Coordinates of C-alpha atoms in Angstrom, one line a residue:
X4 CA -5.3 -56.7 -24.9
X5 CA -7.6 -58.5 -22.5
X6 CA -5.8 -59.8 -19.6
X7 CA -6.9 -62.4 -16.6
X8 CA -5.4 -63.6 -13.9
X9 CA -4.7 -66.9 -15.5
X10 CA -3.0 -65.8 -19.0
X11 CA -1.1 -63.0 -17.3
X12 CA 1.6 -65.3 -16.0
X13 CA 2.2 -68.6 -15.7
X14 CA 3.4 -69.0 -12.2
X15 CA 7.1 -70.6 -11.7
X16 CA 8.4 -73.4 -9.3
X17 CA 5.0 -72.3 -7.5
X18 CA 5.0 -75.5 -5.0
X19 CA 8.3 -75.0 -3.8
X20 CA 8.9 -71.3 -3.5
X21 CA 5.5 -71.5 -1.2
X22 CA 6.7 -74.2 0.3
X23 CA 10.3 -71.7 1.0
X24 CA 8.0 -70.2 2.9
X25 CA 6.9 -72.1 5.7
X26 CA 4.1 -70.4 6.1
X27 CA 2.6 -69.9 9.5
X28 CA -1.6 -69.9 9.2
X29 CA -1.6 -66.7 11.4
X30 CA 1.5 -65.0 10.2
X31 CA 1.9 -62.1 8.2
X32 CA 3.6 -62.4 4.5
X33 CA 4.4 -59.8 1.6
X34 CA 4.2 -60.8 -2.3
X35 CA 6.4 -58.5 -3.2
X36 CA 5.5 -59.1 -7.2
X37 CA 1.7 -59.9 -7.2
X38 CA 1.4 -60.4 -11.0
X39 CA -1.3 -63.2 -11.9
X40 CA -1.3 -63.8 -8.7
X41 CA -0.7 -67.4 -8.4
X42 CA 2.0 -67.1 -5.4
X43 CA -0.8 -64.6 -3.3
X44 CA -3.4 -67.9 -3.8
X45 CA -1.7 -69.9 -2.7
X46 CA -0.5 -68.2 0.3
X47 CA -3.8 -67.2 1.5
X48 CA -4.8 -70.7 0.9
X49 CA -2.8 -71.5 3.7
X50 CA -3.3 -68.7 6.2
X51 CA -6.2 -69.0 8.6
X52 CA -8.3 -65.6 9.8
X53 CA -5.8 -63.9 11.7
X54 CA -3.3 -64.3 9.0
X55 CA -2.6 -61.4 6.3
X56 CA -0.8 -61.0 3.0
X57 CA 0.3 -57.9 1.5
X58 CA 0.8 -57.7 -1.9
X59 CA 2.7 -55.1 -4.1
X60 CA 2.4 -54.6 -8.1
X61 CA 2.9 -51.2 -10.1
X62 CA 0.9 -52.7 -12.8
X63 CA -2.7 -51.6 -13.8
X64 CA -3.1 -55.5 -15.1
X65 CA -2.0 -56.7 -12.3
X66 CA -4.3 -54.5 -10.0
X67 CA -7.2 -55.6 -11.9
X68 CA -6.1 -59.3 -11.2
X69 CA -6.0 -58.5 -7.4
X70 CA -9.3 -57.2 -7.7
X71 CA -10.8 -61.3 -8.1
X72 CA -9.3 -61.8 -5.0
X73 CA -11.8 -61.6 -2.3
X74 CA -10.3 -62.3 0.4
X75 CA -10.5 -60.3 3.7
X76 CA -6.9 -61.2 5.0
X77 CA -5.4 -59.8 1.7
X78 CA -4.2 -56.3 1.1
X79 CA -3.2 -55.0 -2.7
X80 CA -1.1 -52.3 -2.7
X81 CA -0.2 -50.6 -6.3
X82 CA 3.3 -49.5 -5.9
X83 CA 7.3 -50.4 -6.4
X84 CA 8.1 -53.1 -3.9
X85 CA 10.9 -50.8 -3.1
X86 CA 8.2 -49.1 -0.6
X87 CA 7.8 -52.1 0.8
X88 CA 9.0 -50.5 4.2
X89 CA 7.2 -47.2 3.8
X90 CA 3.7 -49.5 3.4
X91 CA 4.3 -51.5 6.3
X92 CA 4.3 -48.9 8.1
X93 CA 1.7 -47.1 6.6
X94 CA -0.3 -50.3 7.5
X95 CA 1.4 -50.9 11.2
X96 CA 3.1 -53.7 10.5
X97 CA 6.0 -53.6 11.8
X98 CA 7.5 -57.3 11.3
X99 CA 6.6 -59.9 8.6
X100 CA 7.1 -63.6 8.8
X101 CA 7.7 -63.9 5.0
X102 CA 8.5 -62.2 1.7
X103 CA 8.3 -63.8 -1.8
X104 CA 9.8 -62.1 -5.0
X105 CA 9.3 -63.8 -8.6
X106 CA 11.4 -61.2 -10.0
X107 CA 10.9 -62.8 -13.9
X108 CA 8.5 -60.3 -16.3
X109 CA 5.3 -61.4 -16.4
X110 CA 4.6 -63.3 -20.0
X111 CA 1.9 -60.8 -20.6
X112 CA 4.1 -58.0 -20.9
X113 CA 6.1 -60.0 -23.4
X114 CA 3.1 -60.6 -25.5
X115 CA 1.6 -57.4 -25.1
X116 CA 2.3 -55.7 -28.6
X117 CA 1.7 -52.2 -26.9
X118 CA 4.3 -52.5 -23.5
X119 CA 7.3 -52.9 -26.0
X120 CA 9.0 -55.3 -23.9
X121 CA 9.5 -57.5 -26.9
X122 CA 11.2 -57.2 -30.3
X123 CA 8.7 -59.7 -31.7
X124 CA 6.2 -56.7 -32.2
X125 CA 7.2 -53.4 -33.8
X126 CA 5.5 -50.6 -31.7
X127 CA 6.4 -48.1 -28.9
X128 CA 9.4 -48.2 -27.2
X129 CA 7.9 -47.8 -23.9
X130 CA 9.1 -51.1 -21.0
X131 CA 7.2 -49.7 -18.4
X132 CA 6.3 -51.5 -15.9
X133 CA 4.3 -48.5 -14.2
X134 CA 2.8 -46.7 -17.3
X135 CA 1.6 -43.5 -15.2
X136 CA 5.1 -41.9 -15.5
X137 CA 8.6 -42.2 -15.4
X138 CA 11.3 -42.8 -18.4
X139 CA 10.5 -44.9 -21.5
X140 CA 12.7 -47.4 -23.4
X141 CA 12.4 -44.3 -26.1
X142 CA 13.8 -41.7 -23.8
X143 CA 16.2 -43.5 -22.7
X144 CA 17.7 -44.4 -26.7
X145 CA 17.2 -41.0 -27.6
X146 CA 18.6 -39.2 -24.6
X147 CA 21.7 -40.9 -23.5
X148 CA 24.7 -39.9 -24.7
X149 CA 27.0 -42.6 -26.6
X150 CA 29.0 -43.3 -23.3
X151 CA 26.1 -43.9 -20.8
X152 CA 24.4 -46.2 -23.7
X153 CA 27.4 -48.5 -24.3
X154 CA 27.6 -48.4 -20.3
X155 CA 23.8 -49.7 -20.4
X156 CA 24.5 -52.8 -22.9
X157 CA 27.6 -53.7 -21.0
X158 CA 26.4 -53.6 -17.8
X159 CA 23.0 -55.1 -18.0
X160 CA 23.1 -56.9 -21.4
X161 CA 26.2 -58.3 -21.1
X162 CA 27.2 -57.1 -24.4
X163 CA 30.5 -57.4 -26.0
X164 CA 29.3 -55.3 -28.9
X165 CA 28.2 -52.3 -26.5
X166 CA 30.4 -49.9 -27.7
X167 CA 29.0 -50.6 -31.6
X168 CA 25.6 -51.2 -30.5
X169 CA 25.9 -47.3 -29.1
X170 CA 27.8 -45.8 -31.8
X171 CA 24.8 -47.0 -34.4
X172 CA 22.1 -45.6 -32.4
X173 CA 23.6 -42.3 -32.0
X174 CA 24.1 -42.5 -35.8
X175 CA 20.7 -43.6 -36.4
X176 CA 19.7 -40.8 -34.0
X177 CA 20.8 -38.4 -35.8
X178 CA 18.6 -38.8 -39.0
X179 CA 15.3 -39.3 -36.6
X180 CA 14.0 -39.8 -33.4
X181 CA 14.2 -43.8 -32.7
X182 CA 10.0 -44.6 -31.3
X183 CA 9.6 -48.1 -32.3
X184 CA 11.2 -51.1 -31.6
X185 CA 11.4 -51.5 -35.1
X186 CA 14.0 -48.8 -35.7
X187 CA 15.8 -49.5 -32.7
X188 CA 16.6 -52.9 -34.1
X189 CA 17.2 -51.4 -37.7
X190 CA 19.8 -48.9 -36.2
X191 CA 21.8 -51.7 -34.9
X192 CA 21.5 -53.5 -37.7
X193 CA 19.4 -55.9 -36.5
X194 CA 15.9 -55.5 -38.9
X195 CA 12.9 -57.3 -38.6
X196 CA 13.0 -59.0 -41.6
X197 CA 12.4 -62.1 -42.4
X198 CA 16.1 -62.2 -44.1
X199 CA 17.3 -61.1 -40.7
X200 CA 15.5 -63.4 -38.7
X201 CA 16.5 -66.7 -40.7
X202 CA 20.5 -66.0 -39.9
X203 CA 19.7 -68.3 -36.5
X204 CA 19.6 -68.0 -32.5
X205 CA 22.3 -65.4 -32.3
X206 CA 19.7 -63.3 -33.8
X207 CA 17.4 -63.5 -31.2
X208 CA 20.0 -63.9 -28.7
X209 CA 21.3 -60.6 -29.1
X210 CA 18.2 -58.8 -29.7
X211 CA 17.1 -59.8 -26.4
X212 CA 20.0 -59.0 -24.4
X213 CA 19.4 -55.6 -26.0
X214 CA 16.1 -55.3 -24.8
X215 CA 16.9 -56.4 -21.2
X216 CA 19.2 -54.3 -20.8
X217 CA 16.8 -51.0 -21.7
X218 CA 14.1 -52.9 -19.9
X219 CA 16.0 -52.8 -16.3
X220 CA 17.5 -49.0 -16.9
X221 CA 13.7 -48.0 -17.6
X222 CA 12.3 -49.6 -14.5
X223 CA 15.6 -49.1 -12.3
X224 CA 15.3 -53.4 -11.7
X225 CA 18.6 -53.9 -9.9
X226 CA 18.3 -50.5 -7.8
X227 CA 14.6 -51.3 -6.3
X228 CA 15.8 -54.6 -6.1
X229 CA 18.8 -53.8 -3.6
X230 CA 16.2 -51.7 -1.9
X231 CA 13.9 -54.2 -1.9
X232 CA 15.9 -56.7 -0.3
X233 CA 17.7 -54.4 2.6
X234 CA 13.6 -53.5 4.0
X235 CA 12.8 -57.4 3.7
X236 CA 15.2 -57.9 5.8
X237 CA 15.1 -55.5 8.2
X238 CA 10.9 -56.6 8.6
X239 CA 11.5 -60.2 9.3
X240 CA 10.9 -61.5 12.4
X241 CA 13.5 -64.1 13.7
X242 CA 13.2 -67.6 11.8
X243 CA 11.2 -65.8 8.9
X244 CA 12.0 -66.6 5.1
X245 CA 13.3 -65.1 2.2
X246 CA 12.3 -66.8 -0.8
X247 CA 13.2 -65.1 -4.1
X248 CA 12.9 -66.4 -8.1
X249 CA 15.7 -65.0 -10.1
X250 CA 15.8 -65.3 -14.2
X251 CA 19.5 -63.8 -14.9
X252 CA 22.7 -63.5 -13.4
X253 CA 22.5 -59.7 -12.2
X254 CA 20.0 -60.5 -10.1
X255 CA 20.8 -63.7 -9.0
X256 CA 24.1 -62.3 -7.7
X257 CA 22.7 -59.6 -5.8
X258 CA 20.4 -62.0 -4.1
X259 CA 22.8 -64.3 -3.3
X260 CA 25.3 -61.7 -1.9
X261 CA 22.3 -60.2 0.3
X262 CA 21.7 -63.8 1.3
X263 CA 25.2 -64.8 2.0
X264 CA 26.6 -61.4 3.9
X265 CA 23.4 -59.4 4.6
X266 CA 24.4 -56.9 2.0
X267 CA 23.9 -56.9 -1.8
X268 CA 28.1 -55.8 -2.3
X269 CA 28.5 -59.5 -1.0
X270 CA 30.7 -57.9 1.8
X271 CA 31.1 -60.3 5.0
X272 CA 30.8 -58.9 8.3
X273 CA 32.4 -59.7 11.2
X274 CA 32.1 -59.1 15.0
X275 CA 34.8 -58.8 17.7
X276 CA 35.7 -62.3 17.6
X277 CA 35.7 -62.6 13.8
X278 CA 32.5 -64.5 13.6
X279 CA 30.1 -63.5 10.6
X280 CA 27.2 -61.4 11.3
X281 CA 25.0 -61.8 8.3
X282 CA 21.4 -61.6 9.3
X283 CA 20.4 -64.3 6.9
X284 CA 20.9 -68.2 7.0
X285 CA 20.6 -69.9 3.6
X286 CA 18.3 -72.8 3.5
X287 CA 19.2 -74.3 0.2
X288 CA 23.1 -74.2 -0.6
X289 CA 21.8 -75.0 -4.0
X290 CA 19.4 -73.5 -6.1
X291 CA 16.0 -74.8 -7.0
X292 CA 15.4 -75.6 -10.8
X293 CA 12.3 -76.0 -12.5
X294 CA 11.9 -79.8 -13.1
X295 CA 11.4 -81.5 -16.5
X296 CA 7.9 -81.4 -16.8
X297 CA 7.4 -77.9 -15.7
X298 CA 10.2 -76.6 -18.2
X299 CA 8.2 -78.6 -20.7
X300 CA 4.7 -77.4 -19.9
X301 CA 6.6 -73.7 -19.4
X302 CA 10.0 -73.0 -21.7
X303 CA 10.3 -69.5 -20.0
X304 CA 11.1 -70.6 -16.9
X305 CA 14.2 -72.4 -18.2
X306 CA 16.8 -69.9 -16.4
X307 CA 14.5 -69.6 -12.9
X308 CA 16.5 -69.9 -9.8
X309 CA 15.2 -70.5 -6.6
X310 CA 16.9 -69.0 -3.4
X311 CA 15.7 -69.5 0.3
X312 CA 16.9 -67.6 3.3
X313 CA 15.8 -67.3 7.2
X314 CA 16.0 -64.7 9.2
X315 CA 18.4 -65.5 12.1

């Protein structure tokens, strides 16, 4: 599939999540989730000479995006943002003045047939979002046992049916190796028919809560995410921001607990007085929404959420 910059991803709440920002033209920032690249523009657009961005992606697509961008005050680096720390320093930088995260999946790798993110295709389980190693959606089916797979769909689907969705596929298992997202959703009874499809939204519903759920055990989302957040943190200079897109409520209440207490547990600390020691300040109390006309011109970003936070 042949991907640029500009049908990779359409970029969310772009305008305010820069804005979150507050970009200084000779400060330092971190895109911590390059993608199409839209937030990286529009940073550099605002940075003079002595200002520098650092961007992260594991994705070849997305590496091949960054490769447009010509700018000498811009820095792709092809790894988990998890590293962030580890690549700062590689780089000697030892303070930022900004990090951005739009942690939503790029619409490319839901309309990729070949990544498997999506149940709209049947091919590969993979869900990748590096595809030069590590666990597939595949391995992850046909390895865990029925416990840790009901654990999965509970925990990160939200599932009420977890414990039947597990059950099936270790039935299903049993008879042959599950590959395709095809016969993932046929051992949960869930086939790609047309029959199937007609019985409504639930249909959808649950098939995509199914597929989140593989998708962020594959790629370790709320994991690197934590660790993500704790090295942010620790980099920014005083007054720097934290701005982060969230697109469901597992991530959206770890950032707001790292926000809120300067952990992602959501544990407030206090000092000898009893006065809160959390090394963030939140700038907006409430979220930021895509408006009308964006969730119009963009349905996806229907459940974006927009956190801010300074460094005090």
């Amino acid at each position: 599939m042949i991907t640029t910059a500009e049908t990779y991803h359409v970029t969310v709440l772009l305008e305010e999540s820069v804005d979150g920002l507050d970009i200084q033209p000779g400060g330092i920032y971190a895109d911590a989730t390059f993608g199409g690249g839209g937030h990286s523009k529009e940073i550099l657009r605002r940075l003079d000479g002595t200002g520098h961005l650092y961007a992260f992606d594991q994705d070849a697509d997305a590496e091949r995006n960054a490769c447009q961008l010509k700018a000498g005050n811009f820095t792709f680096i092809r790894s988990n943002f998890c590293y962030m720390n580890n690549w700062m320093r590689y780089y000697g930088v030892g303070k930022l003045n900004g990090v951005i995260a739009d942690l939503g999946v790029s619409s490319h790798h839901f309309d990729d047939a070949a990544r498997g993110f999506s149940f709209r295709f049947d091919t590969q389980l993979d869900m990748r979002m590096n595809q030069r190693g590590g666990t597939t959606a595949a391995d992850v089916v046909n390895g865990y046992d029925e416990e840790q797979l009901s654990t999965m769909f509970h925990l990160y689907g939200e599932l009420k049916n977890s414990r039947r969705l597990a059950a099936a596929i270790v039935k299903a298992r049993q008879q042959q190796r599950i590959e395709t997202t095809g016969q993932l959703l046929k051992a949960v009874g869930m086939d790609m028919s047309a029959d199937s499809q007609s019985s409504g939204g639930q249909w959808k519903k649950d098939g995509a809560k199914i597929f989140q759920a593989l998708r962020i055990e594959v790629n370790r989302e709320m994991e690197v995410l934590k660790e993500m957040l704790q090295a942010a943190t620790k980099l920014l200079v005083p007054g720097g921001r934290l701005v982060v897109l969230t697109y469901h409520s597992l991530e959206d209440r770890i950032v707001k607990n790292m926000m809120r207490s300067g952990n992602t547990e959501g544990k407030m600390q206090q000092d000898f007085f009893g006065r809160v020691t959390a090394p963030l300040h939140i700038i907006n109390n409430k979220v930021v929404t895509p408006s009308e006309e964006e969730l119009a011109a963009n349905p996806r970003s229907r459940s974006a959420k927009l956190r801010i936070a300074e460094k005090v």
